mmCIF file of C-alpha atoms and ligand atoms in Angstrom:
data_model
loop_
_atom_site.group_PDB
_atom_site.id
_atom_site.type_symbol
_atom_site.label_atom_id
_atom_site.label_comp_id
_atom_site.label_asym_id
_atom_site.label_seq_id
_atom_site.Cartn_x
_atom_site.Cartn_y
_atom_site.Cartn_z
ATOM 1 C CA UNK A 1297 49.336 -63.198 36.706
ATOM 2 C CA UNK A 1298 47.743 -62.637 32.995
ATOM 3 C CA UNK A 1299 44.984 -60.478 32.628
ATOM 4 C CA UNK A 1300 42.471 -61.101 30.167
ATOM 5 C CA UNK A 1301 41.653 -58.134 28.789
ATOM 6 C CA UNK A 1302 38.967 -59.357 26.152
ATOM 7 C CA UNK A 1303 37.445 -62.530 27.491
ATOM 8 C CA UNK A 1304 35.010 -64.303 24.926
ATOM 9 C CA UNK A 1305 31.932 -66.083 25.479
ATOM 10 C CA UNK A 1306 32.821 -70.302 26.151
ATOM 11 C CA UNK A 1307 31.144 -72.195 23.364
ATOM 12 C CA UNK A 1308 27.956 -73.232 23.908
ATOM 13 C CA UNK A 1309 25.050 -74.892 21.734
ATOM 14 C CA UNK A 1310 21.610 -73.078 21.325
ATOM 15 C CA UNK A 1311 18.352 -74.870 21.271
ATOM 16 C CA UNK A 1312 15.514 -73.062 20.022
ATOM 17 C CA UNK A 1313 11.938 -75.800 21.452
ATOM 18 C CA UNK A 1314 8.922 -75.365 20.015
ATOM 19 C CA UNK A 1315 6.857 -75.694 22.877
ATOM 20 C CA UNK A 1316 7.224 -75.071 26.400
ATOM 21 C CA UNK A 1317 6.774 -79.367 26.572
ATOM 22 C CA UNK A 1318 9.749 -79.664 24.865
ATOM 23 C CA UNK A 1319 11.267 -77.053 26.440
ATOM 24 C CA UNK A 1320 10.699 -78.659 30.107
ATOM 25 C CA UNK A 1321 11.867 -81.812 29.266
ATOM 26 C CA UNK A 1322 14.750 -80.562 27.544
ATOM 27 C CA UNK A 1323 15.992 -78.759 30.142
ATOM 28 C CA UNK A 1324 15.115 -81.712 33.026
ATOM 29 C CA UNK A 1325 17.034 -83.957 30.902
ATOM 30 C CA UNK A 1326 20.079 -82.091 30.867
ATOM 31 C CA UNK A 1327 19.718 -80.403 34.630
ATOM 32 C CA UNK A 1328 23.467 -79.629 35.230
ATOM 33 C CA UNK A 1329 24.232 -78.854 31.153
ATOM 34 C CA UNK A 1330 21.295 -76.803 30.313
ATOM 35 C CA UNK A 1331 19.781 -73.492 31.020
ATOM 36 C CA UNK A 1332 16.981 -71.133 29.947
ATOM 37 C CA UNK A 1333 17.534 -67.705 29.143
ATOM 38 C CA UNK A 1334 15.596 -64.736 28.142
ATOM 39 C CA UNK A 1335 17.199 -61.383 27.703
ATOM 40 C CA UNK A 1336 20.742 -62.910 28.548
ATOM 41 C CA UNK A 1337 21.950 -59.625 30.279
ATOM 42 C CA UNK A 1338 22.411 -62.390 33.129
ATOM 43 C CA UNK A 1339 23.401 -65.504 31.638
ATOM 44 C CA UNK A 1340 25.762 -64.149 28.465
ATOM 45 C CA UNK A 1341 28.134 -62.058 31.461
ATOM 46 C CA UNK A 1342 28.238 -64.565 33.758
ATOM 47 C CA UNK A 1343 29.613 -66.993 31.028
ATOM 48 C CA UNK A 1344 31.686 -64.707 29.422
ATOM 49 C CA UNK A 1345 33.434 -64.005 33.252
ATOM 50 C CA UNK A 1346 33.314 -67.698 33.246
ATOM 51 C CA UNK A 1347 30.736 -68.213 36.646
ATOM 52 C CA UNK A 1348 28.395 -70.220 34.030
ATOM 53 C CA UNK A 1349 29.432 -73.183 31.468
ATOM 54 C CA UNK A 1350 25.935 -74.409 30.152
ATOM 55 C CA UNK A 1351 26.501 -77.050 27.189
ATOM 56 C CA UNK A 1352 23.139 -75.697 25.941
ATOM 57 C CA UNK A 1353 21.334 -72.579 26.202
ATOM 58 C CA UNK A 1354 17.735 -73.053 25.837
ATOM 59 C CA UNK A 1355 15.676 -70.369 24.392
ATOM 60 C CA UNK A 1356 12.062 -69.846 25.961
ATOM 61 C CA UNK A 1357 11.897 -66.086 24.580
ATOM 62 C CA UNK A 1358 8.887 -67.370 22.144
ATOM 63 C CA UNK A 1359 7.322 -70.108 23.860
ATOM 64 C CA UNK A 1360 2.937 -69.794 24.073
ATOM 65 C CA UNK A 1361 2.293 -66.611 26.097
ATOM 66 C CA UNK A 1362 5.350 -65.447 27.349
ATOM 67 C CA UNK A 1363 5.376 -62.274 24.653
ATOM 68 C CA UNK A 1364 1.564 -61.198 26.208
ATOM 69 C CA UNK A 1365 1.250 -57.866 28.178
ATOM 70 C CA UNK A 1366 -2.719 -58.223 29.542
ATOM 71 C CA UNK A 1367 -4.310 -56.356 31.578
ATOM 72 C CA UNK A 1368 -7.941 -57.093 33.066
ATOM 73 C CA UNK A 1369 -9.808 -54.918 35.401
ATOM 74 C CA UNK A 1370 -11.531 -58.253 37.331
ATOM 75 C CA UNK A 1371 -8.321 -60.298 37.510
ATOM 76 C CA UNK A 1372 -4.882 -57.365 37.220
ATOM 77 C CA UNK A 1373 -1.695 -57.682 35.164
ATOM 78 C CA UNK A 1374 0.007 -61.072 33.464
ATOM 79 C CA UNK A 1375 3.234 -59.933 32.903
ATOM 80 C CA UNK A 1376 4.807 -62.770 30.006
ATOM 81 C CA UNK A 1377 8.408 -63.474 30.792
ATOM 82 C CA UNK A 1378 10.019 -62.308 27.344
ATOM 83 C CA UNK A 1379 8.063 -59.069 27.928
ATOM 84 C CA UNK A 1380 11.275 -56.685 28.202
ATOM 85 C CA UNK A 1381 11.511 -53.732 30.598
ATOM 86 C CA UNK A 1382 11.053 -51.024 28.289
ATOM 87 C CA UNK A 1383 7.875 -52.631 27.435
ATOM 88 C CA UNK A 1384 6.619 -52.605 30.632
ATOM 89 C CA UNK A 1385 7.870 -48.727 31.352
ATOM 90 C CA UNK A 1386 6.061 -47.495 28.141
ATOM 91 C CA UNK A 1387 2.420 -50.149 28.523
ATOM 92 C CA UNK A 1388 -0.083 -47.525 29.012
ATOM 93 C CA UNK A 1389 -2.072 -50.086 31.473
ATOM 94 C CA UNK A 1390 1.367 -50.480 33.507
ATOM 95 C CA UNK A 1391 1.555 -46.510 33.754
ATOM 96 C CA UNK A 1392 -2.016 -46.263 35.088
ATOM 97 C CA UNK A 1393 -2.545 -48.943 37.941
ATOM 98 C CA UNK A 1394 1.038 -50.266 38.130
ATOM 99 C CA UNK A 1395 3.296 -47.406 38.483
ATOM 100 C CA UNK A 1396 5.712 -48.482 40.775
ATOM 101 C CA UNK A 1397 6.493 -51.669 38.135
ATOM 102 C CA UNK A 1398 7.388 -49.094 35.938
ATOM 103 C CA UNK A 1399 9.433 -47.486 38.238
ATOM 104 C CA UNK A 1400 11.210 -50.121 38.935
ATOM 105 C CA UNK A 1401 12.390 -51.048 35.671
ATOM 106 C CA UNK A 1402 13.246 -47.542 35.115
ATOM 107 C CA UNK A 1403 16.319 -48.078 37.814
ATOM 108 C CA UNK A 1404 17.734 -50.783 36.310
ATOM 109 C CA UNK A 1405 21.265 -49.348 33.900
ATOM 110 C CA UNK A 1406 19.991 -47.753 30.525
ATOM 111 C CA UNK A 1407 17.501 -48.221 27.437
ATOM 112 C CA UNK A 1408 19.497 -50.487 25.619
ATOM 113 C CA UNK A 1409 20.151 -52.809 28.257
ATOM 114 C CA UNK A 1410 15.920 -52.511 28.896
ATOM 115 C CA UNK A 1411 15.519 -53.496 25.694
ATOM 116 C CA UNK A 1412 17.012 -57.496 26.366
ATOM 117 C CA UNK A 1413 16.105 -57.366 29.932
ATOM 118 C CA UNK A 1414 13.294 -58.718 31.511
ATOM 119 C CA UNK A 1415 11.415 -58.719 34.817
ATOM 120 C CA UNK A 1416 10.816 -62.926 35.142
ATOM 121 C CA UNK A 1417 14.794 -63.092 34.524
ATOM 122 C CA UNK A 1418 15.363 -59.962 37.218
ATOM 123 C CA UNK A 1419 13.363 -62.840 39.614
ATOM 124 C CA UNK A 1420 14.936 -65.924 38.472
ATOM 125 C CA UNK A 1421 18.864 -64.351 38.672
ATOM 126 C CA UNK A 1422 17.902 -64.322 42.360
ATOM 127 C CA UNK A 1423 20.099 -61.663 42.778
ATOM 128 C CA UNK A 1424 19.166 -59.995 46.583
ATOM 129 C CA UNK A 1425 20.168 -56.714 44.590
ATOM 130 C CA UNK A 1426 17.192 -57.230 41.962
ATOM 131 C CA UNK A 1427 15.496 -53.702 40.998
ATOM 132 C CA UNK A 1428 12.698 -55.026 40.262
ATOM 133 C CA UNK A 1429 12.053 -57.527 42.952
ATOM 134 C CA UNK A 1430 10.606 -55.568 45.489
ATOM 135 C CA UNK A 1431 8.069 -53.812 43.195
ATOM 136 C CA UNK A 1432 6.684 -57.493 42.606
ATOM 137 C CA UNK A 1433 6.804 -58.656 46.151
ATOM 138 C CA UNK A 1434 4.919 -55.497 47.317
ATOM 139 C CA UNK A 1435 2.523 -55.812 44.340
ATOM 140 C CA UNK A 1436 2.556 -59.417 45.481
ATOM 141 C CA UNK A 1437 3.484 -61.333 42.469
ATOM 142 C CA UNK A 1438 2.569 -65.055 41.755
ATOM 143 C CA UNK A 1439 4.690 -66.509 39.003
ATOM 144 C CA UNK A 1440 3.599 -68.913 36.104
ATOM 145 C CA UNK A 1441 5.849 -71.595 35.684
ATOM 146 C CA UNK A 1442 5.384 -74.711 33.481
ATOM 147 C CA UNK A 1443 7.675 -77.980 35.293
ATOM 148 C CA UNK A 1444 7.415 -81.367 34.100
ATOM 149 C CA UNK A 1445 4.483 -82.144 35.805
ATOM 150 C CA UNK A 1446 2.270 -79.513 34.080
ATOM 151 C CA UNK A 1447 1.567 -75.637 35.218
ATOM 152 C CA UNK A 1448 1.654 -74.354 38.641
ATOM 153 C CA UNK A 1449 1.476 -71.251 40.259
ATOM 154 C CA UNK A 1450 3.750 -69.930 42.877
ATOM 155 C CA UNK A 1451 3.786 -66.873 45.044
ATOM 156 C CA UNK A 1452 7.319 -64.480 45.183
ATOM 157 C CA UNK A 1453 7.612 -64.177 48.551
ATOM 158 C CA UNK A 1454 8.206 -68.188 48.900
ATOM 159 C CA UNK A 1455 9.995 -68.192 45.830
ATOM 160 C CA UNK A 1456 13.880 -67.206 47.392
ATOM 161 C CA UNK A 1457 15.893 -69.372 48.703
ATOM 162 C CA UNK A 1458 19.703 -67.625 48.820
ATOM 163 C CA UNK A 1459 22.065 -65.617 46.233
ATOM 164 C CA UNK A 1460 20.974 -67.300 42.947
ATOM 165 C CA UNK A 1461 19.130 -69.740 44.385
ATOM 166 C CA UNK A 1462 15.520 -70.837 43.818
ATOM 167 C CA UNK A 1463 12.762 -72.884 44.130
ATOM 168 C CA UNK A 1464 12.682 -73.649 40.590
ATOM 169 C CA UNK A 1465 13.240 -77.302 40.046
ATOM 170 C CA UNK A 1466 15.210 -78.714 36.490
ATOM 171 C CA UNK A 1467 12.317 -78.222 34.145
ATOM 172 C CA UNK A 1468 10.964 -75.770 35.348
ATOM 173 C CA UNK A 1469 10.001 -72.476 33.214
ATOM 174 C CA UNK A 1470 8.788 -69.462 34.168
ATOM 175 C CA UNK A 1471 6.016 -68.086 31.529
ATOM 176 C CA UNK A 1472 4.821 -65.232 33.665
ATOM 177 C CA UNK A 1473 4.402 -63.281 36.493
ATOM 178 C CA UNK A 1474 0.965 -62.091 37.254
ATOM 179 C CA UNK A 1475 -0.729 -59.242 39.569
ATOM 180 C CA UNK A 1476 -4.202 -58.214 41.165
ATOM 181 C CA UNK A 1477 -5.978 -55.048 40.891
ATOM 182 C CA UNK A 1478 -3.613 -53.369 43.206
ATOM 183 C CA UNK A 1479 -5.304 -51.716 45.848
ATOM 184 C CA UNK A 1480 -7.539 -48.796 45.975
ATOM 185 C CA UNK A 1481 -5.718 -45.498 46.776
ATOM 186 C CA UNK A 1482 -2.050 -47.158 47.145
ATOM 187 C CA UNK A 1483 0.700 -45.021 46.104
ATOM 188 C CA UNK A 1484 4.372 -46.740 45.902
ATOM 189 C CA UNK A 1485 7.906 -45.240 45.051
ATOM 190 C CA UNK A 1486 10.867 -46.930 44.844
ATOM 191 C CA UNK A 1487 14.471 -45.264 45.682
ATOM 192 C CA UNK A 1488 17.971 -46.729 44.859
ATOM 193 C CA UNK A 1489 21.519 -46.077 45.737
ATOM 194 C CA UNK A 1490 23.878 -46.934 43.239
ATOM 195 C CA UNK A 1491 27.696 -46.005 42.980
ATOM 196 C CA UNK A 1492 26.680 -43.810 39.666
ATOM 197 C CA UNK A 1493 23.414 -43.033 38.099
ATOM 198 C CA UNK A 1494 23.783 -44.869 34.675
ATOM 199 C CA UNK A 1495 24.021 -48.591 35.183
ATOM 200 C CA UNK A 1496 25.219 -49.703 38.463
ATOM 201 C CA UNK A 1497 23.601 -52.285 40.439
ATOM 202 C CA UNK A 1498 22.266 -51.227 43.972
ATOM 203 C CA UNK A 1499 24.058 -50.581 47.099
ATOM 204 C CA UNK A 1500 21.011 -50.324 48.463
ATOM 205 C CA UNK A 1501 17.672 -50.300 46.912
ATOM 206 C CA UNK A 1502 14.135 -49.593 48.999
ATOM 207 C CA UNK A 1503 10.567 -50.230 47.617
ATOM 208 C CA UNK A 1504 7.552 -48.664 50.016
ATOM 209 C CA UNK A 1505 4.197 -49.114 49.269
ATOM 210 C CA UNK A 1506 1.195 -48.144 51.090
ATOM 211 C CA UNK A 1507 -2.614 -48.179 50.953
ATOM 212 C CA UNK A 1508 -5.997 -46.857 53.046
ATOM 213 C CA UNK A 1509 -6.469 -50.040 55.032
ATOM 214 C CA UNK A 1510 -9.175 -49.990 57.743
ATOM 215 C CA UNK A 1511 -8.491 -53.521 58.427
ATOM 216 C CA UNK A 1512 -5.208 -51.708 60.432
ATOM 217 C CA UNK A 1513 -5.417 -49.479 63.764
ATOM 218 C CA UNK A 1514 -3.739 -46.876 61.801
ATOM 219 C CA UNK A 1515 -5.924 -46.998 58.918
ATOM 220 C CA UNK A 1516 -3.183 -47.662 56.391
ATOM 221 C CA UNK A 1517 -1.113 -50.473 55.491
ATOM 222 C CA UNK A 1518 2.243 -49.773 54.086
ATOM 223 C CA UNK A 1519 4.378 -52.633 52.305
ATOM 224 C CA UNK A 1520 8.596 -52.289 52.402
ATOM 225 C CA UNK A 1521 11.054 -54.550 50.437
ATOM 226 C CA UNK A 1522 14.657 -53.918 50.960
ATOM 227 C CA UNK A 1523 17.623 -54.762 48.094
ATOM 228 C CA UNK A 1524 21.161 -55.544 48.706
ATOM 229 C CA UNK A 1525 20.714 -56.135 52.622
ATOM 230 C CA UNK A 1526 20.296 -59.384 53.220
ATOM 231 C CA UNK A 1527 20.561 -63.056 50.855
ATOM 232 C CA UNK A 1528 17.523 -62.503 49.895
ATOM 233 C CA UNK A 1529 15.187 -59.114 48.674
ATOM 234 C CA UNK A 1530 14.035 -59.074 52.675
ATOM 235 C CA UNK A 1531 10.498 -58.097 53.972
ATOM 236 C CA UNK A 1532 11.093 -55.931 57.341
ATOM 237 C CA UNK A 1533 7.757 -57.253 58.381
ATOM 238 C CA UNK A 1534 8.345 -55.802 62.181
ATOM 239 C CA UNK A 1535 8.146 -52.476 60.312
ATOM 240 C CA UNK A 1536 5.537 -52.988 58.143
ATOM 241 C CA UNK A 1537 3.184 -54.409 61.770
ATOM 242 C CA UNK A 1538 4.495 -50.888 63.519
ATOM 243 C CA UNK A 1539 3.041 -48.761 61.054
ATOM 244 C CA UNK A 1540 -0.375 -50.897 60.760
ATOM 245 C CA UNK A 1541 -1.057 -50.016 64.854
ATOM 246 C CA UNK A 1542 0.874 -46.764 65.388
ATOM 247 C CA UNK A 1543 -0.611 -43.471 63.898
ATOM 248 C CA UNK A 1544 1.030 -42.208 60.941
ATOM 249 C CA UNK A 1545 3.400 -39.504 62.080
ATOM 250 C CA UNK A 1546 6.837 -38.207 61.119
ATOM 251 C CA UNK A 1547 7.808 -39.790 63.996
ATOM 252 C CA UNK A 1548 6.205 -43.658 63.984
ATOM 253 C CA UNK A 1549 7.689 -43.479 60.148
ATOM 254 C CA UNK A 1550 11.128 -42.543 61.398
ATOM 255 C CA UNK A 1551 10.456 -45.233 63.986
ATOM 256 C CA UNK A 1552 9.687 -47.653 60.876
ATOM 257 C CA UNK A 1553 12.720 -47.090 59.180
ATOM 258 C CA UNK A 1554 14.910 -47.605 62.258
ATOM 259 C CA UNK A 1555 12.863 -51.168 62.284
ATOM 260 C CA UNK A 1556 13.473 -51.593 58.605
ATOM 261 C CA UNK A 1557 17.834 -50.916 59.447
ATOM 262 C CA UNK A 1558 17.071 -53.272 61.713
ATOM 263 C CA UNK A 1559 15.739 -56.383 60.307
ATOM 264 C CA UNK A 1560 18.958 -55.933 57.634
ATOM 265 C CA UNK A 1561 22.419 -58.491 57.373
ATOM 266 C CA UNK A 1562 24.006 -56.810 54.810
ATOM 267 C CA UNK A 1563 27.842 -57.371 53.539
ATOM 268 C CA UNK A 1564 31.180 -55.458 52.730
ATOM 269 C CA UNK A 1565 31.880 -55.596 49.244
ATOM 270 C CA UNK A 1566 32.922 -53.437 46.328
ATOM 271 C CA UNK A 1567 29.773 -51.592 46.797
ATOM 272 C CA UNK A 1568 29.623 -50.464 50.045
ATOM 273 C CA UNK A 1569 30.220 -51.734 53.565
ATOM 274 C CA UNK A 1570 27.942 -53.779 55.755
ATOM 275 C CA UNK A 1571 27.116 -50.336 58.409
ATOM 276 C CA UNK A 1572 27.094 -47.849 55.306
ATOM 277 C CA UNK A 1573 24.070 -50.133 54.283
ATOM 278 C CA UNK A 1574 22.489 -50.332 57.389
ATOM 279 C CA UNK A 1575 22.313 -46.604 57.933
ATOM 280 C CA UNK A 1576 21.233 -45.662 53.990
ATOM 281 C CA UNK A 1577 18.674 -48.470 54.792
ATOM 282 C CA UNK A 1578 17.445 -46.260 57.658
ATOM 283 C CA UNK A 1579 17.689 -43.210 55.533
ATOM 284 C CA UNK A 1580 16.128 -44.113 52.483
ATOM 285 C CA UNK A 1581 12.923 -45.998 54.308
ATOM 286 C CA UNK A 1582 12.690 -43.109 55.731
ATOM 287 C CA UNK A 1583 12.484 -41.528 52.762
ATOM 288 C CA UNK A 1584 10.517 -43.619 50.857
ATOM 289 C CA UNK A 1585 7.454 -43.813 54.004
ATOM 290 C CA UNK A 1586 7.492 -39.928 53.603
ATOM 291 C CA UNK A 1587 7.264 -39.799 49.981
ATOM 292 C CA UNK A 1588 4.570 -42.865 50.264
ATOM 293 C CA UNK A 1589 2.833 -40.877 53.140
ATOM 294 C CA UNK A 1590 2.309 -37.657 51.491
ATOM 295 C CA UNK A 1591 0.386 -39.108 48.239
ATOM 296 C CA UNK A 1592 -1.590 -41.296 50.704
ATOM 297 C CA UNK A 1593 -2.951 -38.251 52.758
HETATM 298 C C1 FAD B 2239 25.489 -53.669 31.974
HETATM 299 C C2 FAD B 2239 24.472 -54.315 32.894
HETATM 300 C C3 FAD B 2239 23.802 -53.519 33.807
HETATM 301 C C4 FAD B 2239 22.863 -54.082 34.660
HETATM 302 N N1 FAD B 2239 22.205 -53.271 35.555
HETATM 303 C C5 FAD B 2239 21.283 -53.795 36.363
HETATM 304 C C6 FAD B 2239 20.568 -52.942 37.270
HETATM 305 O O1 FAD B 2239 20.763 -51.726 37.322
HETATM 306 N N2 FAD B 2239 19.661 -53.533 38.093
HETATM 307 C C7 FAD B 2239 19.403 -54.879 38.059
HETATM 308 O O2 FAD B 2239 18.554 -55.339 38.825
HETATM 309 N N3 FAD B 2239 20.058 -55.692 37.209
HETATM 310 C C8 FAD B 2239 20.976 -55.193 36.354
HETATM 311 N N4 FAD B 2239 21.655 -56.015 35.492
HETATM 312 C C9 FAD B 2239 21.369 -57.466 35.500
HETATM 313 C C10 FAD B 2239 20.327 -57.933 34.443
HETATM 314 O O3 FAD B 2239 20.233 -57.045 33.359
HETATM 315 C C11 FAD B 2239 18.920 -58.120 35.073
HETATM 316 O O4 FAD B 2239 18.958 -59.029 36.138
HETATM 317 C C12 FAD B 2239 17.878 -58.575 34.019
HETATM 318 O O5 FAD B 2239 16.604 -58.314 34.520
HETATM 319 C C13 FAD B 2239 17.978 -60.049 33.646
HETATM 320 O O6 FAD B 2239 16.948 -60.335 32.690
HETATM 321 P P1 FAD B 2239 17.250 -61.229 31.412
HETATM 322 O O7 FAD B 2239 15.952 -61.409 30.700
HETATM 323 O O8 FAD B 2239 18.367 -60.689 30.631
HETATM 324 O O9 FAD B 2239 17.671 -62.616 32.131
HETATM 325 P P2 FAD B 2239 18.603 -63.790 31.578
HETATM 326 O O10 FAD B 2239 20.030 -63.385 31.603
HETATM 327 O O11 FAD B 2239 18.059 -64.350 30.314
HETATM 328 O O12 FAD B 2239 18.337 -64.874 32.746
HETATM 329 C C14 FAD B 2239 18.625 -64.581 34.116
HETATM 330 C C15 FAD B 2239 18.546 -65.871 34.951
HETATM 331 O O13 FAD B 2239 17.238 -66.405 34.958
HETATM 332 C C16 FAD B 2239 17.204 -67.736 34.415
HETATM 333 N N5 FAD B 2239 16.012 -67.752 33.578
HETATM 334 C C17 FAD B 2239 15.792 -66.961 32.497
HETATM 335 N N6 FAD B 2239 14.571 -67.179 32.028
HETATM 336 C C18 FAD B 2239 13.997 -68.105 32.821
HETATM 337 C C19 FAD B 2239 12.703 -68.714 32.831
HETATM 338 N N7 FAD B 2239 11.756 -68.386 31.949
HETATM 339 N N8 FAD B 2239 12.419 -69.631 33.787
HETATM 340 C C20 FAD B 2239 13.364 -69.966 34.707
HETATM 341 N N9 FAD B 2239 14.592 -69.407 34.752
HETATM 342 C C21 FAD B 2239 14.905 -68.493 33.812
HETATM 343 C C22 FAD B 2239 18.480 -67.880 33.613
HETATM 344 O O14 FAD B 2239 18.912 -69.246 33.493
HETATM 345 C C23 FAD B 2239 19.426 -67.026 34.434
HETATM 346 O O15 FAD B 2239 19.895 -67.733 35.557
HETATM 347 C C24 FAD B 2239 22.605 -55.484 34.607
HETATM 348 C C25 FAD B 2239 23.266 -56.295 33.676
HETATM 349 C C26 FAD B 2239 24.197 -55.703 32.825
HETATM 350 C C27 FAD B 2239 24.899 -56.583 31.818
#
């Protein structure tokens, strides 16, 4: 067997539309020969390993709106989808009502990779070991996306289907991912376990969130998305329903993190096997609820 020790990007042409019209029907007419990128921390690796062989790459990095970082204290965060991570890390309005966004993107490899990579191509990789997902599902993200047939708006947690797969349709663009006014009082954190701390994807990767809710017989509602457990960033929901009508102890969170291990189907692979997951699940939800806990109270 021959190694290739320096494989090459596969040739490929690149279209640069001027609008996100063109850009949408580009892409629709060519479905299985074009793609959109953004960053291309994605796309460029998984051509050059030779899992991608688009005849065009199309680039929506400039298209109307997808540069804008706005923030509005009525309506939240719009997030465009060229804005890159360290962007987001260093937006003043991020750091003040969306710190868990920036936490996020602060686990994903190193500054120079931030620099290319962005959030909306984090969520479109569909990747179930996505840093950045479960900060946007708990935040609960909608996402912006321009298809043939005009704009539309679609929430996150509808918007995985499998590993890599989507309900985006050929056409489709995402411009942006946008927020609301997070609640009053949350507090977030999110913890990863990677095989090294510089630029590893996650073996596991937990996002807690919770908030003063007296909507819930505990009088707090606390949010959980899980990474690398399942074919999808999963939503233990059974957890997240324990802790909204059992007190908040050290116990009923231990309880919810057993729940979280729980609702997990996670796989061997290079990474880590399917009952090491399970049980860092349990640990690090733990975790997490603590942390979570003790800047709710
Ligand atoms: C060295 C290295 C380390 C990494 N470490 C991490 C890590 O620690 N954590 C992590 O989560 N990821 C990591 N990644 C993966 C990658 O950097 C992230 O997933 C990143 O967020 C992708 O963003 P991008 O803008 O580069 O996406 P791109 O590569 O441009 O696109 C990603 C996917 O989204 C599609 N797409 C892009 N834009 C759009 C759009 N507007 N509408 C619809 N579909 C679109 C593309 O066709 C492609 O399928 C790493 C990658 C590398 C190379």
């Amino acid at each position: 067997m021959t190694i290739n020790t320096h494989p090459t990007l596969p040739e490929f042409e690149y279209i640069l539309p001027q609008t996100l019209v063109e850009a949408s029907e580009f892409l629709s007419r060519y479905p299985a020969e074009a793609r959109p990128f953004l960053g291309g921390t994605d796309v460029f690796v998984r051509m050059r390993d030779g899992f991608l062989t688009p005849k065009f790459l199309v680039d929506v990095k400039n298209l109307n709106g997808t540069n804008d970082l706005r923030f509005d204290p009525q309506s939240g965060l719009t997030l465009g989808a060229a804005v890159n991570m360290n962007r987001v890390i260093s937006s003043p309005e991020v750091q003040a009502h969306y710190p868990l966004l920036a936490e996020a993107c602060r686990s994903v490899a190193s500054y120079p990779l931030r620099t290319r990579a962005t959030i909306v191509g984090n969520i479109c990789n569909a990747s179930p070991a996505g840093d950045t997902i479960g900060a946007c599902l708990a935040l609960d993200g909608v996402l912006n996306i321009h298809g043939v047939n005009g704009p539309r708006q679609e929430p996150l947690g509808s918007f995985f289907l499998g590993p890599g797969k989507t309900t985006l349709k050929p056409g489709d663009i995402v411009t942006a991912i946008r927020f609301p006014i997070p609640p009053k009082g949350c507090a977030g954190t999110y913890l990863k376990l990677g095989r090294n701390q510089l630029s590893d994807l996650a073996i596991v990767g937990v996002t807690a969130l919770g908030q003063p809710d007296s909507s819930c017989r505990s009088g707090y509602r606390f949010r959980l998305a899980l990474a690398s457990v399942a074919p999808v960033p999963l939503i233990p929901a059974e957890a997240e329903t324990y802790l909204a009508n059992h007190s908040i102890t050290p116990e009923s969170l231990h309880e919810a993190a057993r729940l979280s291990a729980e609702a997990c189907s996670p796989i061997d692979d290079v990474r880590g096997s399917a009952r090491y997951r399970k049980q860092m699940v349990r640990n690090l939800s733990a975790k997490a609820l603590t942390a979570v806990w003790k800047n709710l109270s």
